[in-house]
């Protein structure tokens, strides 16, 4: 029709389309949908709010005497040499040892009683004793102990026979070395020897008092020159491990010792008996006693020398709002991608940025940074706030190192970011909001709800938290499970089957896998 | 070396499952003109556009922008502006913010966004949520997005959909103006009438194949050739006279006949000789619509037959 004009030349200043521009574009997309930003801020506020609500109702109170006022406080929990919460109650027949030396003894009997009705801290001893049956709990302990003093929580090393775990050398509450197996009886007594050389304690055992086998040794850093050493007996409360929330019931143990041999500079006074930690946290059947007749000692005691369980709260207990937060970021993560598919906006995006892998990378980076930042602000407020409220309400908080506290706070924010990434990746794969949201909630939130509500058997819960993305919640774990304490170490109580970073790595692996699949499909498929 | 503002489509083949979408399609879109891309619904227009933009892959063939595949272009929005679907908006995001993220992806400023908002006549509504826009407003927003990078090539899929008559006139003028600036403007439509008085060149496709690749002037001339329109009070008598002279006569209304096979001068002469009164004899000028119908009849008939044989 008309003369063809010269080809068009734009006078617009040339822009750039690097990764930084792509990041800015995705950030603009995210923050210009008001509903998304409102939801994110609301999720952060909810996490803080839930920290206050969840901890507000949890109150512990004690009453010093019948006429004393009830005050918000918790029973005394001793701390071990490295600051951990411990149980330290046992019957101790002791005298002072100055400098190096050793003590040898023969144990010829270990028997016990187990309370048949549940009892609590306040039940009187008379009642408990009235309803016992003979029986020895697996971790009933009797043997030799060298301890800094009779103060609860002080350093120690102990060589012992146990109810059903054979000879053990245990020290400073968390350490446990196995000796020979087998139970003790008059027919098969066990000889024990504990030697001190400076701060090194060495345990040996023998079946005949002539041929000795070394069990192990323990270095107790900073052990004072004068220590208290002697015989001890204790027996921990039993917890029916099949019933997650049942109360523990007390037990007691009695042992017969003879052939006591001392080397080194002992105080040479008569032995004295003391019930260390009587009436503290662990339910006890008896405060313990001892009788000496010639060279034979009959000692009974109750309690445990071990890490404490079931006595307090953890930082994770303040983060009850995490599930709501997770659901919000999962929905947001999925929508950040699927909203584009729903309306064909993805074509506009990919026409503007044809390098598809980079588009996904930009989306992931923007989404994870924003969810992490919001999560971090929320948890940084929620955890200290919740802990403060728990403390004010008289609850005991397990001692948690600064690094662990930071791990819980930052790790929880990272959980939110990873959940969002998983949802984004799955949204890319499925291209549908509903499917992606349901799948990720089922993978992360559902296993945790099942686990927390103890709806599943313990073993099933633990497998769920090993194999599903929910394993990532282990990053909140601040408690350690010790095999030398019988306890239902369930996720509901804060014990995860995987170590914090191992569980976190499982979630990361899922996110990486989903992202890899998303990149491949996004590149291969028609938009 | 290919021109920067040329789209070259060569031998595209694509199928969706059993359905053949593109079947050896080739054509070229040149700068400085509006190229209409016409075909019935389902002919493969949108698929072709997605292929050109690197969104859909083809089994065979190539679509090149200035000699390069779209996916290898740097700052693609400054090379090709496109509007595929005016509804491709997040309803909660304002029109201006929609343009803003697009601008940011190319390192363009918010000032450029305000320029295209003004150009598309969106000043009043740009800060409102896009979910409340009428289809016409969305088309304008889509056009503004296509103009962001001030590209030498524009690729618009059905931009007239949902526009009111005033909007259609505006859009036509706008696209003509862009072509006059030397840009290549490639506009698809399933209604040939929309392209009337705007397109310089036409690419007509049916069933994924090229039906015609022609200038509008040539197409109209071809479709009009040899047709004479006659208005008379005695159509029966006129038809008899003209048929005897060897013409083909078709009734076009109560007093109108369309005559082919005779020149208009010969028609006047014959009617005069036989004293048949007539009111008007004119050379028929085919509309673009007529020409298009003629071209695509075959394709449409095939589709109708196929639909009857195998109802879904």
Short mmCIF file of N, CA and C in Angstrom, two decimals, chain B residues 91-190:
data_model
loop_
_atom_site.label_atom_id
_atom_site.label_comp_id
_atom_site.label_asym_id
_atom_site.label_seq_id
_atom_site.Cartn_x
_atom_site.Cartn_y
_atom_site.Cartn_z
N UNK B 91 -4.90 -10.97 39.52
CA UNK B 91 -6.01 -10.04 39.78
C UNK B 91 -5.76 -9.08 40.94
N UNK B 92 -4.89 -9.46 41.89
CA UNK B 92 -4.67 -8.58 43.04
C UNK B 92 -3.56 -7.57 42.82
N UNK B 93 -2.88 -7.68 41.69
CA UNK B 93 -1.76 -6.76 41.43
C UNK B 93 -2.29 -5.62 40.55
N UNK B 94 -1.88 -4.41 40.82
CA UNK B 94 -2.34 -3.29 40.01
C UNK B 94 -1.68 -3.35 38.64
N UNK B 95 -2.33 -2.71 37.68
CA UNK B 95 -1.78 -2.69 36.33
C UNK B 95 -0.38 -2.10 36.32
N UNK B 96 -0.19 -1.04 37.08
CA UNK B 96 1.11 -0.38 37.09
C UNK B 96 2.18 -1.32 37.67
N UNK B 97 1.82 -2.04 38.74
CA UNK B 97 2.79 -2.97 39.32
C UNK B 97 3.10 -4.13 38.40
N UNK B 98 2.10 -4.52 37.61
CA UNK B 98 2.33 -5.57 36.61
C UNK B 98 3.41 -5.09 35.62
N UNK B 99 3.26 -3.85 35.17
CA UNK B 99 4.25 -3.30 34.24
C UNK B 99 5.59 -3.11 34.94
N UNK B 100 5.52 -2.80 36.23
CA UNK B 100 6.75 -2.51 36.98
C UNK B 100 7.65 -3.75 37.09
N UNK B 101 7.05 -4.91 37.40
CA UNK B 101 7.91 -6.10 37.51
C UNK B 101 8.50 -6.46 36.16
N UNK B 102 7.67 -6.29 35.11
CA UNK B 102 8.19 -6.56 33.76
C UNK B 102 9.36 -5.64 33.45
N UNK B 103 9.18 -4.35 33.78
CA UNK B 103 10.24 -3.36 33.52
C UNK B 103 11.50 -3.74 34.30
N UNK B 104 11.32 -4.13 35.57
CA UNK B 104 12.48 -4.48 36.39
C UNK B 104 13.24 -5.66 35.81
N UNK B 105 12.51 -6.59 35.18
CA UNK B 105 13.19 -7.77 34.63
C UNK B 105 14.11 -7.40 33.48
N UNK B 106 13.90 -6.22 32.88
CA UNK B 106 14.73 -5.80 31.76
C UNK B 106 15.63 -4.62 32.14
N UNK B 107 15.64 -4.31 33.42
CA UNK B 107 16.44 -3.18 33.86
C UNK B 107 15.88 -1.84 33.39
N UNK B 108 14.55 -1.81 33.15
CA UNK B 108 13.93 -0.55 32.73
C UNK B 108 13.37 0.17 33.95
N UNK B 109 13.25 1.49 33.83
CA UNK B 109 12.89 2.28 35.00
C UNK B 109 11.38 2.42 35.15
N UNK B 110 10.97 2.89 36.33
CA UNK B 110 9.56 3.17 36.58
C UNK B 110 9.08 4.31 35.68
N UNK B 111 10.00 5.17 35.24
CA UNK B 111 9.60 6.27 34.34
C UNK B 111 9.09 5.72 33.02
N UNK B 112 9.76 4.67 32.54
CA UNK B 112 9.33 4.04 31.30
C UNK B 112 7.92 3.45 31.48
N UNK B 113 7.66 2.90 32.68
CA UNK B 113 6.33 2.36 32.96
C UNK B 113 5.28 3.46 32.82
N UNK B 114 5.58 4.62 33.41
CA UNK B 114 4.61 5.72 33.32
C UNK B 114 4.40 6.16 31.87
N UNK B 115 5.48 6.10 31.07
CA UNK B 115 5.33 6.47 29.65
C UNK B 115 4.35 5.54 28.93
N UNK B 116 4.53 4.23 29.11
CA UNK B 116 3.64 3.31 28.37
C UNK B 116 2.22 3.34 28.93
N UNK B 117 2.10 3.62 30.24
CA UNK B 117 0.76 3.76 30.82
C UNK B 117 0.02 4.89 30.10
N UNK B 118 0.73 5.97 29.88
CA UNK B 118 0.14 7.12 29.21
C UNK B 118 -0.17 6.79 27.75
N UNK B 119 0.80 6.14 27.10
CA UNK B 119 0.65 5.77 25.70
C UNK B 119 -0.58 4.91 25.47
N UNK B 120 -0.87 4.00 26.42
CA UNK B 120 -1.99 3.08 26.26
C UNK B 120 -3.28 3.67 26.83
N UNK B 121 -3.20 4.88 27.34
CA UNK B 121 -4.39 5.53 27.88
C UNK B 121 -4.90 4.90 29.16
N UNK B 122 -3.97 4.51 30.03
CA UNK B 122 -4.36 3.81 31.26
C UNK B 122 -4.17 4.66 32.51
N UNK B 123 -3.92 5.96 32.34
CA UNK B 123 -3.57 6.81 33.49
C UNK B 123 -4.56 6.68 34.64
N UNK B 124 -5.86 6.63 34.30
CA UNK B 124 -6.88 6.66 35.34
C UNK B 124 -6.95 5.40 36.18
N UNK B 125 -6.56 4.27 35.60
CA UNK B 125 -6.83 3.00 36.28
C UNK B 125 -5.58 2.20 36.62
N UNK B 126 -4.42 2.72 36.26
CA UNK B 126 -3.19 1.93 36.39
C UNK B 126 -2.92 1.48 37.82
N UNK B 127 -3.37 2.27 38.79
CA UNK B 127 -3.07 1.91 40.18
C UNK B 127 -4.17 1.08 40.83
N UNK B 128 -5.17 0.70 40.02
CA UNK B 128 -6.22 -0.17 40.57
C UNK B 128 -5.87 -1.63 40.32
N UNK B 129 -6.46 -2.52 41.12
CA UNK B 129 -6.20 -3.95 40.95
C UNK B 129 -6.66 -4.41 39.57
N UNK B 130 -5.82 -5.20 38.91
CA UNK B 130 -6.11 -5.63 37.54
C UNK B 130 -7.34 -6.52 37.49
N UNK B 131 -7.69 -7.15 38.61
CA UNK B 131 -8.86 -8.02 38.64
C UNK B 131 -10.14 -7.31 38.28
N UNK B 132 -10.17 -5.98 38.48
CA UNK B 132 -11.38 -5.23 38.19
C UNK B 132 -11.42 -4.63 36.79
N UNK B 133 -10.40 -4.92 35.97
CA UNK B 133 -10.36 -4.32 34.64
C UNK B 133 -11.34 -5.01 33.69
N UNK B 134 -11.91 -4.23 32.77
CA UNK B 134 -12.70 -4.83 31.69
C UNK B 134 -11.72 -5.44 30.69
N UNK B 135 -12.25 -6.27 29.79
CA UNK B 135 -11.37 -6.91 28.80
C UNK B 135 -10.66 -5.86 27.96
N UNK B 136 -11.37 -4.80 27.66
CA UNK B 136 -10.77 -3.73 26.86
C UNK B 136 -9.57 -3.10 27.58
N UNK B 137 -9.75 -2.86 28.89
CA UNK B 137 -8.64 -2.28 29.68
C UNK B 137 -7.47 -3.24 29.72
N UNK B 138 -7.78 -4.53 29.83
CA UNK B 138 -6.70 -5.52 29.87
C UNK B 138 -5.94 -5.54 28.55
N UNK B 139 -6.66 -5.39 27.44
CA UNK B 139 -5.98 -5.35 26.14
C UNK B 139 -5.04 -4.15 26.09
N UNK B 140 -5.48 -3.02 26.61
CA UNK B 140 -4.62 -1.83 26.61
C UNK B 140 -3.42 -2.05 27.52
N UNK B 141 -3.66 -2.70 28.67
CA UNK B 141 -2.54 -2.98 29.57
C UNK B 141 -1.55 -3.94 28.91
N UNK B 142 -2.10 -4.94 28.20
CA UNK B 142 -1.24 -5.89 27.50
C UNK B 142 -0.41 -5.18 26.44
N UNK B 143 -1.03 -4.24 25.76
CA UNK B 143 -0.32 -3.48 24.73
C UNK B 143 0.78 -2.62 25.37
N UNK B 144 0.43 -2.03 26.53
CA UNK B 144 1.43 -1.23 27.25
C UNK B 144 2.63 -2.11 27.62
N UNK B 145 2.34 -3.35 28.07
CA UNK B 145 3.42 -4.27 28.44
C UNK B 145 4.27 -4.59 27.21
N UNK B 146 3.62 -4.77 26.07
CA UNK B 146 4.36 -5.08 24.84
C UNK B 146 5.24 -3.91 24.42
N UNK B 147 4.82 -2.70 24.77
CA UNK B 147 5.55 -1.49 24.35
C UNK B 147 6.68 -1.13 25.31
N UNK B 148 6.75 -1.82 26.46
CA UNK B 148 7.72 -1.44 27.51
C UNK B 148 9.13 -1.28 26.97
N UNK B 149 9.59 -2.25 26.22
CA UNK B 149 10.98 -2.22 25.75
C UNK B 149 11.16 -1.43 24.46
N UNK B 150 10.09 -0.76 24.02
CA UNK B 150 10.12 0.00 22.76
C UNK B 150 10.68 -0.85 21.63
N UNK B 151 10.06 -2.04 21.40
CA UNK B 151 10.67 -3.01 20.50
C UNK B 151 10.36 -2.73 19.02
N UNK B 152 11.25 -3.17 18.13
CA UNK B 152 10.99 -3.03 16.69
C UNK B 152 10.01 -4.06 16.15
N UNK B 153 9.69 -5.07 16.98
CA UNK B 153 8.73 -6.09 16.55
C UNK B 153 7.63 -6.19 17.59
N UNK B 154 6.37 -6.19 17.12
CA UNK B 154 5.25 -6.42 18.03
C UNK B 154 4.47 -7.62 17.55
N UNK B 155 4.09 -8.43 18.52
CA UNK B 155 3.43 -9.69 18.21
C UNK B 155 2.19 -9.75 19.09
N UNK B 156 1.02 -9.60 18.47
CA UNK B 156 -0.21 -9.44 19.26
C UNK B 156 -1.23 -10.49 18.86
N UNK B 157 -1.70 -11.26 19.86
CA UNK B 157 -2.68 -12.31 19.59
C UNK B 157 -4.07 -11.79 19.92
N UNK B 158 -4.88 -11.64 18.89
CA UNK B 158 -6.28 -11.20 19.05
C UNK B 158 -6.41 -9.94 19.90
N UNK B 159 -5.74 -8.87 19.54
CA UNK B 159 -5.78 -7.68 20.40
C UNK B 159 -7.12 -6.94 20.36
N UNK B 160 -7.96 -7.28 19.39
CA UNK B 160 -9.23 -6.55 19.28
C UNK B 160 -10.32 -7.16 20.15
N UNK B 161 -10.06 -8.36 20.69
CA UNK B 161 -11.07 -9.03 21.53
C UNK B 161 -11.49 -8.13 22.68
N UNK B 162 -12.78 -7.95 22.83
CA UNK B 162 -13.29 -7.23 23.97
C UNK B 162 -13.22 -5.73 23.86
N UNK B 163 -12.73 -5.22 22.75
CA UNK B 163 -12.66 -3.76 22.61
C UNK B 163 -14.00 -3.23 22.11
N UNK B 164 -14.40 -2.07 22.62
CA UNK B 164 -15.61 -1.43 22.09
C UNK B 164 -15.24 -0.75 20.77
N UNK B 165 -16.23 -0.33 20.00
CA UNK B 165 -15.94 0.25 18.67
C UNK B 165 -14.89 1.36 18.74
N UNK B 166 -14.99 2.19 19.76
CA UNK B 166 -14.03 3.27 19.93
C UNK B 166 -12.63 2.71 20.14
N UNK B 167 -12.59 1.64 20.93
CA UNK B 167 -11.31 0.99 21.23
C UNK B 167 -10.71 0.37 19.97
N UNK B 168 -11.58 -0.20 19.14
CA UNK B 168 -11.08 -0.83 17.90
C UNK B 168 -10.45 0.22 17.00
N UNK B 169 -11.12 1.36 16.89
CA UNK B 169 -10.58 2.45 16.06
C UNK B 169 -9.23 2.90 16.62
N UNK B 170 -9.18 3.04 17.96
CA UNK B 170 -7.94 3.47 18.62
C UNK B 170 -6.81 2.48 18.35
N UNK B 171 -7.14 1.17 18.52
CA UNK B 171 -6.13 0.13 18.36
C UNK B 171 -5.61 0.11 16.92
N UNK B 172 -6.52 0.23 15.96
CA UNK B 172 -6.11 0.24 14.56
C UNK B 172 -5.13 1.37 14.29
N UNK B 173 -5.53 2.54 14.76
CA UNK B 173 -4.68 3.73 14.54
C UNK B 173 -3.32 3.54 15.20
N UNK B 174 -3.34 2.98 16.40
CA UNK B 174 -2.11 2.80 17.16
C UNK B 174 -1.17 1.85 16.42
N UNK B 175 -1.72 0.74 15.94
CA UNK B 175 -0.89 -0.27 15.27
C UNK B 175 -0.38 0.26 13.93
N UNK B 176 -1.23 1.00 13.21
CA UNK B 176 -0.79 1.59 11.94
C UNK B 176 0.38 2.54 12.18
N UNK B 177 0.24 3.30 13.27
CA UNK B 177 1.27 4.26 13.62
C UNK B 177 2.60 3.55 13.91
N UNK B 178 2.50 2.43 14.63
CA UNK B 178 3.70 1.67 14.96
C UNK B 178 4.38 1.16 13.69
N UNK B 179 3.56 0.67 12.75
CA UNK B 179 4.12 0.17 11.49
C UNK B 179 4.77 1.30 10.71
N UNK B 180 4.11 2.46 10.75
CA UNK B 180 4.63 3.62 10.02
C UNK B 180 5.99 4.04 10.56
N UNK B 181 6.23 3.74 11.86
CA UNK B 181 7.54 4.06 12.46
C UNK B 181 8.62 3.08 12.02
N UNK B 182 8.21 2.07 11.26
CA UNK B 182 9.19 1.11 10.77
C UNK B 182 9.23 -0.18 11.55
N UNK B 183 8.23 -0.37 12.43
CA UNK B 183 8.23 -1.61 13.21
C UNK B 183 7.48 -2.69 12.44
N UNK B 184 7.82 -3.94 12.78
CA UNK B 184 7.06 -5.07 12.25
C UNK B 184 5.93 -5.33 13.23
N UNK B 185 4.70 -5.26 12.73
CA UNK B 185 3.54 -5.49 13.60
C UNK B 185 2.82 -6.74 13.10
N UNK B 186 2.78 -7.76 13.93
CA UNK B 186 2.20 -9.05 13.56
C UNK B 186 0.97 -9.26 14.44
N UNK B 187 -0.22 -9.23 13.82
CA UNK B 187 -1.47 -9.23 14.57
C UNK B 187 -2.33 -10.41 14.14
N UNK B 188 -2.72 -11.23 15.09
CA UNK B 188 -3.59 -12.35 14.71
C UNK B 188 -5.04 -11.97 14.94
N UNK B 189 -5.89 -12.60 14.15
CA UNK B 189 -7.32 -12.40 14.34
C UNK B 189 -8.06 -13.55 13.67
N UNK B 190 -9.20 -13.92 14.26
CA UNK B 190 -10.01 -14.91 13.55
C UNK B 190 -11.11 -14.20 12.75
#
